XYZ file of C-alpha atoms in Angstrom:
685
model
C 13.732 15.689 3.702
C 10.351 14.730 2.214
C 7.147 15.147 4.225
C 4.768 12.141 4.083
C 1.259 11.693 5.481
C 0.267 8.081 6.240
C -3.414 7.186 6.725
C -4.395 3.617 7.689
C -7.754 2.008 8.398
C -6.861 0.525 11.789
C -4.885 2.360 14.470
C -2.978 -0.859 15.281
C -1.378 -1.052 11.812
C -0.320 2.585 11.587
C 2.903 2.265 13.709
C 3.886 -0.914 11.834
C 3.554 0.748 8.419
C 5.452 3.797 9.709
C 8.288 1.574 10.952
C 8.657 0.001 7.500
C 8.806 3.387 5.809
C 11.503 4.598 8.191
C 13.481 1.381 7.672
C 13.442 1.842 3.911
C 13.856 5.620 3.602
C 15.404 6.553 6.973
C 16.174 10.219 7.595
C 15.057 11.147 4.082
C 11.433 11.356 5.259
C 9.260 12.724 8.037
C 5.865 11.214 8.799
C 2.452 12.347 10.016
C 0.284 9.410 11.135
C -3.510 9.117 11.056
C -5.993 6.243 11.307
C -9.625 6.127 10.194
C -10.419 4.138 13.326
C -9.362 6.833 15.846
C -8.512 10.172 14.165
C -10.187 12.955 12.277
C -8.290 14.738 9.535
C -8.746 18.383 10.455
C -5.099 18.696 11.502
C -3.695 16.927 8.445
C -0.998 18.869 6.584
C -2.043 20.172 3.208
C 1.501 20.663 1.862
C 2.962 17.168 2.156
C 5.103 15.817 -0.673
C 3.164 12.547 -0.688
C -0.003 11.111 0.887
C -0.144 7.364 1.452
C -3.810 6.400 1.905
C -4.283 2.809 3.111
C -7.991 3.152 3.989
C -9.841 0.010 2.883
C -13.486 1.097 3.053
C -14.903 3.170 0.205
C -16.429 5.775 2.536
C -13.192 6.245 4.480
C -11.139 6.515 1.314
C -13.491 9.177 -0.090
C -13.380 11.090 3.191
C -9.577 11.181 3.166
C -9.337 12.082 -0.516
C -11.700 15.016 0.008
C -9.241 16.378 2.587
C -6.172 16.169 0.351
C -5.527 19.098 -2.042
C -6.146 17.886 -5.608
C -2.677 18.865 -6.858
C -0.849 16.688 -4.285
C 0.570 13.241 -5.052
C -1.322 10.272 -3.597
C -0.361 6.604 -3.401
C -3.030 4.037 -2.574
C -0.904 1.078 -1.472
C -1.489 -2.553 -2.267
C -0.672 -4.894 0.563
C 0.327 -8.534 0.557
C 1.892 -11.236 2.735
C 5.390 -12.498 3.331
C 6.299 -15.647 1.462
C 7.072 -17.637 4.618
C 3.514 -17.126 5.974
C 2.045 -18.206 2.628
C 4.302 -21.271 2.608
C 2.929 -22.161 6.058
C -0.626 -22.002 4.746
C 0.305 -24.132 1.744
C 1.111 -26.972 4.146
C -2.520 -27.182 5.280
C -4.414 -30.028 3.583
C -7.175 -29.462 1.037
C -10.593 -29.148 2.618
C -9.287 -27.332 5.721
C -11.915 -25.028 7.208
C -10.767 -21.800 8.823
C -12.058 -18.452 10.035
C -10.355 -15.442 8.424
C -10.423 -12.861 11.222
C -9.935 -9.178 10.460
C -11.078 -5.724 11.514
C -14.109 -5.406 9.206
C -16.103 -7.392 6.665
C -14.347 -5.541 3.818
C -10.905 -6.300 5.204
C -11.823 -9.954 5.834
C -13.060 -10.449 2.272
C -10.084 -8.539 0.871
C -7.677 -10.781 2.812
C -9.434 -13.913 1.500
C -9.238 -12.585 -2.074
C -5.511 -11.842 -1.707
C -4.811 -15.322 -0.292
C -6.747 -16.903 -3.158
C -4.757 -14.810 -5.644
C -1.538 -16.072 -4.071
C -2.642 -19.686 -4.590
C -4.162 -20.531 -1.186
C -7.289 -22.116 -2.636
C -7.373 -25.382 -0.688
C -8.734 -23.715 2.482
C -12.458 -22.994 2.942
C -12.481 -19.546 4.544
C -15.292 -17.971 6.587
C -14.921 -14.188 7.086
C -15.117 -13.196 10.769
C -14.934 -9.651 12.116
C -16.125 -7.734 15.191
C -19.878 -8.120 15.590
C -20.199 -10.956 13.077
C -21.350 -14.494 13.767
C -18.813 -17.272 13.556
C -18.977 -21.029 12.967
C -18.617 -22.699 16.381
C -17.431 -25.961 14.806
C -14.415 -24.376 13.057
C -11.377 -24.709 15.308
C -8.753 -22.917 13.169
C -8.498 -19.119 12.996
C -6.182 -17.315 10.566
C -5.638 -13.575 11.042
C -3.368 -10.866 9.566
C -2.330 -9.380 12.904
C -5.826 -9.054 14.421
C -5.760 -11.927 16.923
C -7.622 -9.754 19.431
C -10.806 -10.458 17.465
C -10.380 -14.253 17.279
C -13.504 -15.977 18.694
C -13.044 -18.001 21.904
C -14.091 -21.200 20.095
C -10.877 -21.223 18.052
C -8.510 -23.871 19.393
C -5.691 -22.966 17.008
C -4.636 -19.531 15.758
C -2.257 -18.760 12.870
C -1.304 -15.088 13.066
C 0.241 -14.071 9.745
C 1.171 -10.661 11.089
C 0.005 -7.394 9.513
C -0.079 -7.393 5.741
C 2.844 -5.532 4.210
C 3.437 -3.119 1.360
C 3.902 -4.766 -2.033
C 7.095 -4.181 -3.998
C 5.072 -2.146 -6.494
C 3.881 0.177 -3.723
C 7.396 0.813 -2.409
C 8.603 1.485 -5.961
C 5.730 3.899 -6.511
C 6.472 5.746 -3.241
C 10.202 5.976 -3.994
C 9.747 7.286 -7.512
C 7.026 9.740 -6.454
C 9.563 11.181 -3.983
C 12.402 11.176 -6.521
C 14.418 8.505 -4.683
C 15.906 6.931 -7.814
C 18.541 5.177 -5.706
C 15.955 3.041 -3.939
C 15.522 0.231 -6.552
C 19.253 -0.532 -6.305
C 19.289 -0.730 -2.509
C 20.017 -4.091 -0.892
C 17.173 -3.510 1.581
C 14.628 -3.373 -1.216
C 16.022 -6.398 -3.025
C 15.958 -8.466 0.154
C 12.450 -7.263 1.004
C 11.041 -7.964 -2.485
C 12.486 -11.474 -2.425
C 10.754 -12.163 0.897
C 7.272 -11.290 -0.441
C 4.762 -13.809 -1.720
C 4.132 -11.415 -4.662
C 7.282 -9.525 -5.676
C 5.400 -6.940 -7.816
C 5.531 -5.976 -11.491
C 6.203 -2.259 -11.925
C 8.726 -1.837 -14.729
C 8.003 1.293 -16.740
C 8.563 3.663 -13.833
C 11.759 1.815 -12.917
C 13.117 2.173 -16.446
C 12.319 5.901 -16.701
C 14.001 6.450 -13.314
C 17.256 4.719 -14.273
C 17.705 3.206 -17.712
C 21.047 1.626 -16.808
C 19.836 -0.431 -13.836
C 20.175 -3.654 -15.824
C 20.952 -5.854 -12.855
C 17.813 -4.839 -11.025
C 15.762 -5.176 -14.198
C 16.941 -8.746 -14.720
C 16.178 -9.642 -11.090
C 12.710 -8.154 -11.224
C 11.804 -9.654 -14.594
C 12.944 -13.091 -13.484
C 10.905 -12.926 -10.295
C 7.601 -12.129 -12.016
C 4.951 -14.544 -13.225
C 3.863 -11.986 -15.835
C 5.250 -12.154 -19.356
C 7.407 -9.081 -20.081
C 8.573 -7.895 -23.471
C 10.585 -4.694 -24.037
C 10.502 -3.003 -27.450
C 12.540 0.091 -28.354
C 11.515 2.979 -30.584
C 12.583 1.062 -33.686
C 10.470 -1.963 -32.803
C 13.458 -4.091 -31.765
C 13.142 -6.432 -28.776
C 15.567 -5.545 -25.961
C 14.023 -7.444 -23.028
C 12.223 -10.771 -22.710
C 11.601 -12.873 -19.614
C 11.020 -16.615 -19.442
C 7.235 -16.293 -19.061
C 6.985 -14.237 -22.271
C 9.256 -16.775 -24.007
C 6.790 -19.545 -23.160
C 3.678 -17.537 -24.075
C 5.021 -16.279 -27.423
C 7.050 -19.347 -28.411
C 10.295 -17.364 -28.543
C 13.866 -17.995 -27.351
C 15.526 -15.075 -25.593
C 18.940 -15.462 -27.218
C 17.364 -15.438 -30.701
C 14.701 -12.770 -30.049
C 16.817 -10.038 -28.429
C 17.719 -7.507 -31.126
C 15.130 -8.883 -33.581
C 12.205 -6.871 -34.940
C 8.919 -7.692 -33.158
C 7.258 -7.827 -36.571
C 9.614 -10.641 -37.562
C 9.735 -12.437 -34.205
C 5.989 -12.396 -33.345
C 3.745 -10.968 -36.054
C 0.538 -11.969 -34.214
C 1.416 -9.740 -31.264
C 2.894 -6.933 -33.373
C -0.283 -6.453 -35.410
C -2.322 -6.010 -32.210
C -0.053 -3.244 -30.881
C -1.050 0.186 -32.197
C 1.151 3.258 -32.282
C -0.861 4.761 -29.426
C -0.159 1.625 -27.336
C 3.558 2.311 -27.691
C 3.179 5.949 -26.579
C 0.667 5.748 -23.748
C -0.568 3.284 -21.144
C -3.094 0.794 -22.441
C -4.814 -2.311 -21.113
C -7.141 -4.700 -22.892
C -7.917 -8.335 -23.676
C -6.392 -9.851 -26.824
C -6.242 -13.326 -28.297
C -3.017 -15.052 -29.303
C -3.848 -18.299 -31.034
C -6.461 -19.988 -28.847
C -5.387 -18.191 -25.667
C -6.905 -15.033 -24.178
C -4.251 -12.632 -22.887
C -4.469 -9.556 -20.655
C -2.210 -7.087 -22.452
C -0.877 -3.936 -20.797
C 1.603 -1.470 -22.255
C 3.727 1.132 -20.482
C 5.787 3.646 -22.472
C 9.425 4.228 -21.459
C 10.203 7.925 -21.176
C 13.758 9.185 -20.910
C 14.533 12.913 -20.725
C 11.060 13.843 -22.035
C 11.336 11.430 -24.944
C 9.579 8.111 -25.522
C 12.298 5.586 -26.282
C 10.290 2.374 -26.207
C 7.663 0.515 -24.247
C 7.170 -2.517 -22.071
C 4.457 -5.033 -22.966
C 3.059 -7.029 -20.038
C 1.238 -10.272 -20.881
C -0.843 -12.346 -18.498
C -2.965 -15.374 -19.330
C -6.676 -15.028 -18.631
C -6.638 -18.036 -16.308
C -9.383 -19.770 -14.402
C -8.120 -18.169 -11.214
C -8.625 -14.736 -12.769
C -12.135 -15.749 -13.781
C -12.936 -16.678 -10.176
C -11.478 -13.379 -9.005
C -13.676 -11.584 -11.538
C -16.773 -13.247 -10.147
C -15.625 -12.482 -6.602
C -15.265 -8.794 -7.468
C -18.805 -8.826 -8.831
C -20.035 -10.173 -5.494
C -18.162 -7.407 -3.686
C -20.082 -4.933 -5.818
C -23.313 -6.680 -4.779
C -24.197 -7.442 -8.386
C -24.600 -11.229 -7.964
C -24.294 -12.153 -11.657
C -24.922 -15.868 -11.282
C -27.451 -18.222 -12.809
C -29.850 -19.804 -10.320
C -31.738 -22.558 -12.119
C -31.177 -25.770 -14.080
C -33.525 -27.761 -16.302
C -34.583 -29.971 -13.381
C -36.072 -26.849 -11.763
C -38.534 -26.515 -14.666
C -41.582 -28.460 -13.498
C -43.623 -30.329 -16.075
C -44.183 -33.807 -17.516
C -46.388 -32.940 -20.496
C -45.114 -34.041 -23.891
C -44.849 -30.488 -25.192
C -42.804 -29.307 -22.190
C -40.502 -32.338 -22.248
C -39.823 -31.730 -25.952
C -39.150 -28.047 -25.287
C -36.657 -28.874 -22.517
C -34.905 -31.438 -24.721
C -34.568 -28.898 -27.540
C -33.255 -26.245 -25.144
C -30.730 -28.673 -23.634
C -29.359 -29.513 -27.093
C -29.154 -25.834 -28.029
C -27.342 -25.043 -24.764
C -24.319 -26.976 -25.997
C -23.860 -24.606 -28.955
C -22.508 -21.041 -29.020
C -25.245 -19.524 -31.203
C -27.744 -16.885 -30.108
C -31.070 -18.175 -28.791
C -34.466 -16.466 -29.056
C -37.043 -17.507 -26.449
C -40.644 -16.630 -27.266
C -43.809 -17.176 -25.326
C -46.460 -15.444 -23.294
C -45.668 -13.571 -20.118
C -45.281 -15.919 -17.166
C -44.373 -19.042 -19.151
C -40.845 -19.245 -17.689
C -38.581 -17.738 -20.341
C -36.079 -16.464 -17.754
C -36.091 -19.898 -16.084
C -35.114 -21.404 -19.443
C -32.389 -18.767 -19.941
C -30.805 -19.616 -16.575
C -31.009 -23.339 -17.346
C -29.485 -22.974 -20.812
C -26.536 -21.063 -19.336
C -25.995 -23.717 -16.650
C -26.024 -26.452 -19.281
C -23.493 -24.659 -21.512
C -19.696 -24.563 -21.440
C -20.030 -21.033 -19.989
C -21.635 -22.299 -16.774
C -18.729 -21.114 -14.591
C -18.784 -17.609 -16.067
C -21.208 -14.731 -15.239
C -24.897 -14.837 -16.172
C -26.198 -11.281 -16.610
C -29.874 -10.441 -17.177
C -31.539 -7.160 -18.073
C -35.101 -6.197 -19.064
C -34.857 -4.064 -22.196
C -38.396 -2.700 -21.837
C -37.874 -1.454 -18.265
C -35.256 1.215 -19.076
C -35.131 4.306 -21.273
C -32.960 4.200 -24.388
C -30.085 6.222 -22.898
C -30.113 4.347 -19.598
C -30.245 0.957 -21.353
C -27.314 1.959 -23.579
C -25.145 2.946 -20.606
C -26.114 -0.258 -18.752
C -25.225 -2.476 -21.703
C -22.056 -0.775 -22.930
C -20.897 1.233 -19.897
C -19.494 4.735 -20.189
C -16.242 6.635 -19.795
C -15.721 9.413 -17.278
C -17.269 12.670 -18.489
C -19.411 10.926 -21.141
C -22.476 12.895 -20.010
C -23.711 15.071 -17.187
C -23.916 12.972 -14.044
C -21.477 10.295 -15.258
C -19.610 9.101 -12.191
C -15.886 9.600 -11.842
C -13.871 6.830 -13.402
C -16.720 5.754 -15.681
C -18.698 2.528 -15.400
C -18.378 -0.989 -16.747
C -21.242 -2.185 -18.926
C -23.017 -5.512 -18.803
C -21.113 -6.732 -21.874
C -17.911 -6.382 -19.827
C -19.401 -8.029 -16.751
C -20.741 -10.896 -18.883
C -17.433 -11.470 -20.724
C -17.055 -15.191 -21.513
C -20.514 -15.721 -19.988
C -24.135 -15.193 -21.040
C -26.154 -11.987 -21.459
C -29.936 -12.449 -21.201
C -31.918 -9.684 -22.950
C -35.514 -9.982 -21.756
C -38.335 -8.237 -23.657
C -35.950 -7.504 -26.514
C -38.789 -5.910 -28.457
C -38.591 -2.938 -26.067
C -35.139 -1.967 -27.415
C -35.041 1.105 -29.662
C -33.932 0.744 -33.271
C -30.815 2.796 -32.536
C -29.744 0.310 -29.868
C -30.752 -2.579 -32.117
C -28.108 -1.384 -34.613
C -25.452 -1.218 -31.885
C -26.403 -4.654 -30.584
C -26.192 -6.082 -34.110
C -22.662 -4.716 -34.457
C -21.597 -6.324 -31.182
C -23.001 -9.673 -32.326
C -21.251 -9.423 -35.700
C -17.901 -7.904 -34.712
C -17.639 -9.152 -31.086
C -16.465 -5.723 -29.944
C -17.959 -2.451 -28.735
C -17.132 0.983 -27.379
C -18.326 2.518 -24.145
C -20.592 5.559 -24.284
C -18.304 8.582 -24.694
C -15.294 6.308 -25.213
C -12.904 5.918 -28.142
C -11.428 2.505 -27.374
C -12.595 -0.744 -28.959
C -13.265 -3.417 -26.320
C -13.363 -7.067 -27.464
C -16.079 -9.198 -25.913
C -17.004 -12.867 -25.876
C -20.653 -13.069 -24.829
C -23.424 -15.471 -25.719
C -26.796 -13.766 -26.225
C -30.107 -15.231 -25.106
C -33.021 -12.956 -26.032
C -36.668 -13.290 -25.023
C -39.921 -11.692 -26.103
C -43.631 -11.814 -25.273
C -44.477 -10.482 -28.716
C -44.538 -11.885 -32.241
C -41.135 -10.500 -33.267
C -41.601 -11.485 -36.918
C -44.820 -9.498 -36.983
C -42.945 -6.516 -35.530
C -40.409 -6.945 -38.333
C -43.216 -6.781 -40.905
C -44.459 -3.591 -39.242
C -41.003 -2.041 -39.391
C -40.764 -1.903 -35.593
C -37.893 -4.398 -35.292
C -34.837 -4.738 -37.519
C -34.975 -7.728 -39.823
C -31.189 -8.289 -39.766
C -31.116 -8.334 -35.950
C -34.137 -10.676 -35.848
C -32.423 -13.263 -38.028
C -29.175 -12.884 -36.050
C -31.024 -13.548 -32.762
C -33.342 -16.171 -34.206
C -30.524 -18.592 -35.027
C -31.938 -21.052 -32.469
C -35.630 -20.295 -31.741
C -37.399 -21.876 -28.765
C -41.149 -21.362 -28.260
C -42.180 -21.834 -24.612
C -45.706 -23.318 -24.490
C -48.408 -21.519 -22.476
C -49.805 -23.206 -19.380
C -53.166 -23.959 -21.041
C -51.392 -26.241 -23.555
C -49.516 -28.228 -20.903
C -52.358 -30.376 -19.609
C -51.957 -31.627 -16.054
C -48.626 -29.807 -15.618
C -50.649 -27.085 -13.955
C -51.414 -29.430 -11.020
C -47.727 -30.386 -10.665
C -46.819 -26.714 -10.597
C -49.637 -25.970 -8.152
C -48.337 -28.692 -5.818
C -44.832 -27.190 -5.992
C -46.211 -23.724 -5.198
C -48.141 -25.145 -2.237
C -44.985 -26.708 -0.829
C -43.175 -23.430 -1.314
C -45.921 -21.581 0.588
C -46.152 -24.219 3.308
C -49.750 -25.185 2.466
C -51.461 -28.351 1.230
C -54.892 -29.035 -0.260
C -56.514 -31.070 -3.052
C -58.745 -30.105 -5.986
C -62.053 -31.893 -6.461
C -62.769 -33.388 -9.915
C -65.142 -30.499 -10.715
C -62.525 -27.951 -9.695
C -59.928 -29.735 -11.811
C -62.255 -29.576 -14.815
C -62.669 -25.817 -14.381
C -58.907 -25.291 -14.076
C -58.270 -27.345 -17.209
C -60.799 -25.310 -19.190
C -59.548 -21.933 -17.920
C -57.336 -20.087 -20.499
C -54.620 -19.008 -18.008
C -53.684 -15.768 -19.720
C -51.233 -14.991 -16.882
C -49.748 -18.502 -17.026
C -47.661 -19.597 -13.999
C -47.795 -16.146 -12.382
C -51.587 -16.297 -12.419
C -51.508 -19.854 -11.040
C -49.242 -18.700 -8.193
C -51.784 -16.013 -7.258
C -54.588 -18.598 -7.267
C -52.609 -21.012 -5.054
C -51.989 -18.249 -2.522
C -55.655 -17.167 -2.623
C -56.961 -20.709 -2.066
C -54.534 -21.282 0.814
C -56.404 -18.577 2.715
C -59.619 -20.653 2.601
C -58.123 -23.271 4.922
C -59.870 -26.160 3.136
C -58.453 -29.637 2.516
C -60.548 -30.121 -0.629
C -61.137 -27.175 -2.977
C -64.476 -27.427 -4.796
C -65.387 -25.718 -8.065
C -67.516 -23.130 -6.228
C -64.442 -22.158 -4.169
C -62.695 -20.888 -7.288
C -62.950 -17.181 -8.206
C -66.074 -16.302 -10.166
C -64.121 -15.004 -13.163
C -62.574 -18.461 -13.562
C -65.964 -20.150 -13.510
C -67.277 -17.722 -16.128
C -64.229 -18.004 -18.385
C -64.279 -21.815 -18.217
C -68.027 -22.134 -18.841
C -69.069 -23.340 -22.343
C -70.487 -20.611 -24.623
C -73.723 -21.068 -26.630
C -73.261 -20.993 -30.362
C -76.872 -21.204 -31.522
C -77.521 -19.212 -34.713
C -79.891 -16.226 -34.755
C -81.874 -14.853 -37.675
C -79.488 -11.929 -38.189
C -76.343 -14.093 -38.061
C -74.016 -14.866 -35.160
C -74.826 -15.868 -31.590
C -76.861 -13.616 -29.294
C -73.782 -13.012 -27.147
C -71.798 -12.041 -30.239
C -74.529 -9.653 -31.362
C -74.672 -7.969 -27.959
C -70.879 -7.620 -27.781
C -70.630 -6.283 -31.337
C -73.497 -3.807 -31.039
C -72.466 -0.616 -32.804
C -69.216 -2.219 -34.084
C -70.622 -5.128 -36.121
C -68.400 -4.456 -39.124
C -65.182 -4.495 -37.090
C -66.145 -7.611 -35.097
C -67.209 -9.485 -38.266
C -64.033 -8.457 -40.100
C -61.754 -9.823 -37.361
C -63.590 -13.172 -37.182
C -63.450 -13.513 -40.968
C -59.761 -12.540 -41.122
C -58.851 -15.193 -38.549
C -60.963 -17.715 -40.441
C -59.147 -16.961 -43.701
C -55.754 -17.284 -41.972
C -56.588 -20.776 -40.753
C -53.861 -20.485 -38.095
C -52.605 -17.968 -35.576
C -52.538 -14.362 -36.821
C -50.887 -11.389 -35.085
C -52.465 -8.052 -34.191
C -50.149 -6.244 -36.609
C -51.349 -8.328 -39.542
C -54.984 -7.781 -38.523
C -54.343 -4.033 -38.325
C -52.767 -3.969 -41.786
C -55.597 -6.002 -43.361
C -58.208 -3.799 -41.692
C -56.684 -0.681 -43.186
C -56.545 -2.356 -46.603
C -60.304 -2.949 -46.236
C -60.831 0.711 -45.331
C -61.538 0.045 -41.640
C -59.855 2.770 -39.552
C -59.085 0.648 -36.509
C -56.287 1.241 -34.011
C -54.162 -1.541 -32.538
C -55.759 -0.902 -29.133
C -59.250 -1.311 -30.633
C -58.180 -4.625 -32.177
C -56.742 -5.672 -28.820
C -60.058 -4.810 -27.081
C -62.159 -6.710 -29.647
C -59.933 -9.789 -29.392
C -60.217 -9.665 -25.604
C -64.029 -9.532 -25.904
C -64.114 -12.442 -28.377
C -61.796 -14.387 -26.079
C -64.178 -13.790 -23.183
C -67.012 -15.205 -25.319
C -64.973 -18.361 -25.946
C -64.736 -17.610 -29.680
C -61.029 -16.773 -29.934
C -57.834 -18.115 -28.397
C -55.466 -15.169 -27.840
C -51.719 -15.665 -27.562
C -49.217 -12.947 -26.812
C -46.411 -15.083 -28.157
C -45.635 -16.249 -31.661
C -48.856 -18.213 -31.935
C -51.001 -15.126 -32.535
C -54.818 -15.306 -32.224
C -57.032 -18.007 -33.716
C -60.676 -19.119 -33.726
C -61.830 -21.759 -31.266
C -64.320 -24.477 -32.260
C -67.145 -22.155 -31.210
C -65.538 -19.417 -33.305
C -65.452 -21.717 -36.334
C -69.185 -22.360 -35.894
C -69.766 -18.604 -35.732
C -67.700 -18.130 -38.903
C -70.126 -20.393 -40.816
C -73.024 -18.099 -39.826
C -71.329 -14.853 -40.903
C -71.180 -13.484 -44.411
C -67.479 -12.917 -44.994
C -66.144 -10.855 -47.844
């Protein structure tokens, strides 16, 4: 007799699960019963042959696992529904609204996910559990045996009964206990046929009894997964109808044939290690993405073949992937579309039109522009206008994380990859964003080491996790963004040229607010509505706002709108604006002085005349925008020992005098009209 310990989440389901186990295994087992809801685990046996842990919450599962000796066998069961209950739900018309009532929020969401996986997608479910709110206008309640928690407003209740062990779980329990007779039992065959999901465990079945051909045929025929069996010589010995359809084979012709001859495309993607150990990954057969899993067949300590399980990467699986992301509270979804980008200026309309056309392609996009111009808003909109709109949108700021942390976030890591790596490893953002979009903000903050790894992913469309040894294919569209002049960083050797040209396939420059004319008033009106305030700008105030350089762009405008709302005025006059705005927008005198330059310029340059004059002359020679890196290089060629910070400070001073227009994007810095007048007064070398 085998000793089993059964742990369930709810006390009400524990006797039901125990009854099933006794019905299947009878006097061959003895049971100890525990529930997370009512019991502690201090009296739990530590010498049981098998522990069946059906705790649904992460905390409860961890608590139970910490009690079980590490060398003991554990089965974490999957649970499903009987086919007849699912058939009842299939009769409900599309658009039906129903409460899904269960013991906890996790169990409610898990039940909804399982029903969706089984094809019940026409019902709009609302999770309801003890202590939650519930929609009073929804009259139908559906519950897996928890009718005691159905709200009083429900006029109709469909009780599906407690969810039941899947066929896979019963197979796993039987084989863990050494009950090799179980797969052939009539009880199991009848039970599996009554389930909505019959299960798909084959490798363990084969190693338990190689000659159970009848059961193998029944199980293979009942599955919706493609199954292919290959022996040690590479000859096909098993093939179900789903695999026939997926691979374009006919069973009577394929059985006994070499896989290399029958399906070369699949054979070349199966490595020797796949045939000897469990593997799972995404492959592509023709134009179709396939989830491929392999399970070796061991007989008397010898590997005699393997099963290959094939499952199409369907739209339903994509929705389940997104649902799992929501369960992990990651929320990888795009929020905005192009209509959310406010602006009617010619330059903004052109930029949106260009971005919309580029969204329809699959190439990488590089967004450049000053901080606060809306690069992330454009990234969201491009994703929503692309063919990947239904897939995840994942964003990360490359400058906000250290190199090692950014690497593990992007590529994930395997268990034991480094000190502190969590058990089981971690998926990276490239895996979460598969078939979707990955937005890399402030790409210039990425180290050159990571730039090389990113370039490889873009070229080869595959990567390895940190500490891993398995190649993972990926299909991700990259949208990168930067506040800096990336090309200038390339010239300085601070950004890889090959990665720049790979990312810069489709460049989009987002215009700063100061170049968008009266868009700033449209945006201000939107921000007022968002804040629940309303006021007007007088003509004088509008003139000041138009002349102001808006270095912080929309973020700075948002701060101003909030500040002015505190004044409580219906009409905002020029004198109501902050003093720094009035000063920055005021015209600057450009009258010549005997020693050259304006008086303000002379006062600002006092003690640093050579450096100030050099920068003005360098911008004058350029004739267009010039980056800080280029100015630094030219200064050193002239023998001026300036630092980049000193150049930044001088440009800020000249900008404050109205002599220079400073851009943190690709535009660089350039002389204003007043700066051009100053240039004529200076003696430039």
